[in-house]
């Protein structure tokens, strides 16, 4: 996610600079924390001493009024006393413990209940939307059901007549005359200042309009683009602090590493005495062990959550490992601890990235030999589908001998339960699942855009031709190897687009022979010379990718664009999707802030893009050289590779897999691909790999319930341990893996899918068993007729 919520003081002051309207009262507010000097504040803001005041925490706390955290109509002395009684005090709000660190103080506005209104402007994929209700305040209730809504497309301007005729019909006429120019101006500021969400509740209208309580969210990447050379730091933006446990120094350091470099690092210490510590590569993959520990042992066993991905600055990966080892070896437990390391659960493409990570990890472990021995550490190291298995196996055997501690090695077939059972055999148990009586009701009342659902078109065939823009040569070679192993007669890659390349062509292996691919600096030149190409796979950095994609969308030859890109602003993505809709172009992706590899796709015998499928060894291990009967859709690229391997072990293999990306907005949704699989006679089993965050899996559940999907659906949403992280000061998993209501929780979505007839395992570890049962049933019924394996063509000398 590229949006962040501004502090209320900062947000109100930002609005005040632009809301120059005779009807709007001046915005007066100050921020107070432990370092504030009251004498200075009083001298600078005389109204603090002369008017009655309101004070409340300026942190990410929902429903402050209902929590008793709004202190109104008080003198400055009373406000000081109230802040002193709350500042840095440990309190608990809705099960989350934390300290109040920052407050906003402003004048109290004398008004009646009839003067309170509600307004919200928010962005979605296709439009900017205004919600307005003639009643506001703490007890406004379910605003989605009560409010009047007005939507404005990205390429449209606000219609003044519609404001009065649509939004303000229940507002007295004299107040309408004040609110119409205010709403028009607020909407203009919303767009101009790159905001994604503005909520004012209550909006008090007396003789003036008062912004009494406001939440403002900024698209930070769009705002940074707007600065044209200035830095975000120069603007001294203040964002809302999360309420919850304070960051440990080590967690703060990791957070800084995450913010300042291209790699992604997440760390949360759950229990210093926990017996299971982890360090996992990948976004979605990082949740698997957390889910398993909480499910089979209980959360008290979990020491930490630690996840890394992307391409970090040199040395930061080793530093990340050192921090985790140091934290793990501070608190002794008599039984010792298990250190679970998954350098990459999913396979990587050809190249040295994976081996470099492995080497850095080994070096840090060697440096901490005595600590590891003293704390009775056992290491569980899990490799991906194929990841230089034999070489790492020997290296780990040597490391075990050097460290003098047990190192257990695991592969892709080993489940989290397999790993935990070796270490906690006597303690392992399966928690009873609690039936949620509200699940069926929540599905019945869940609002979906179902009337707009339509299957995505067929994306790839054996004749698909594509341009690859910004793709590293090893990844290009992996795509060509995939084509050759899948018995394509010609490569799917027609040309490369490299704006900064001095080369005009590059040689690659094609089986035993060598082929030459042309390189172009511009998309239009590539299109002119290759009129049979209608797919563009974009791997370029965000600024280049945005300009290139917008340019490609203006060319009618391009019909599908694959955005294997992370770090685009939400505004840029929305502009791309709007133009693509007008042009009839299918967009897959993009990824979230630092997760371009969330986006991927693979169709045996036709086309491969992203890192899905990995290198040639992985293609062979997962039987991706010929089509099977399973259609997969997910939001994650890396973990999908593990699932694809599982599909190959328990069925006749994969027909197609699409990872739609984990960005706030994506070109296609899960239901688009599920409906495509429903219509495709070659797909016999539909597999939905979901995650905590978003409600897309509930769309699938509704489609099953309504009879739009009748084929067998196997589904599972990872992140069932998410409740544990509500109290942690760090985000977990993908950038997109956040939830705001119960419908976005993995447990709720799994229950909903099970209720409507999907096959949902009790844990991720049981997916293989479910696949086998469904597949064997369809074979027995004659719906699937297994085909004999084909002979693989030789790739010749390994590329």
XYZ file of C-alpha atoms in Angstrom, residues 257-265 309-313 316 594:
16
model
C 15.979 -0.716 6.811
C 12.597 -1.446 5.266
C 11.849 2.233 4.589
C 15.236 3.242 3.246
C 16.118 0.513 0.753
C 14.705 -1.540 -2.104
C 14.517 -4.714 -0.014
C 11.615 -5.467 2.297
C 12.175 -6.402 5.939
C 12.029 -10.179 0.213
C 13.065 -8.080 -2.739
C 16.596 -6.969 -3.594
C 18.119 -5.455 -0.444
C 21.141 -3.192 -0.255
C 21.322 -5.495 5.056
C 8.028 -3.774 -2.764
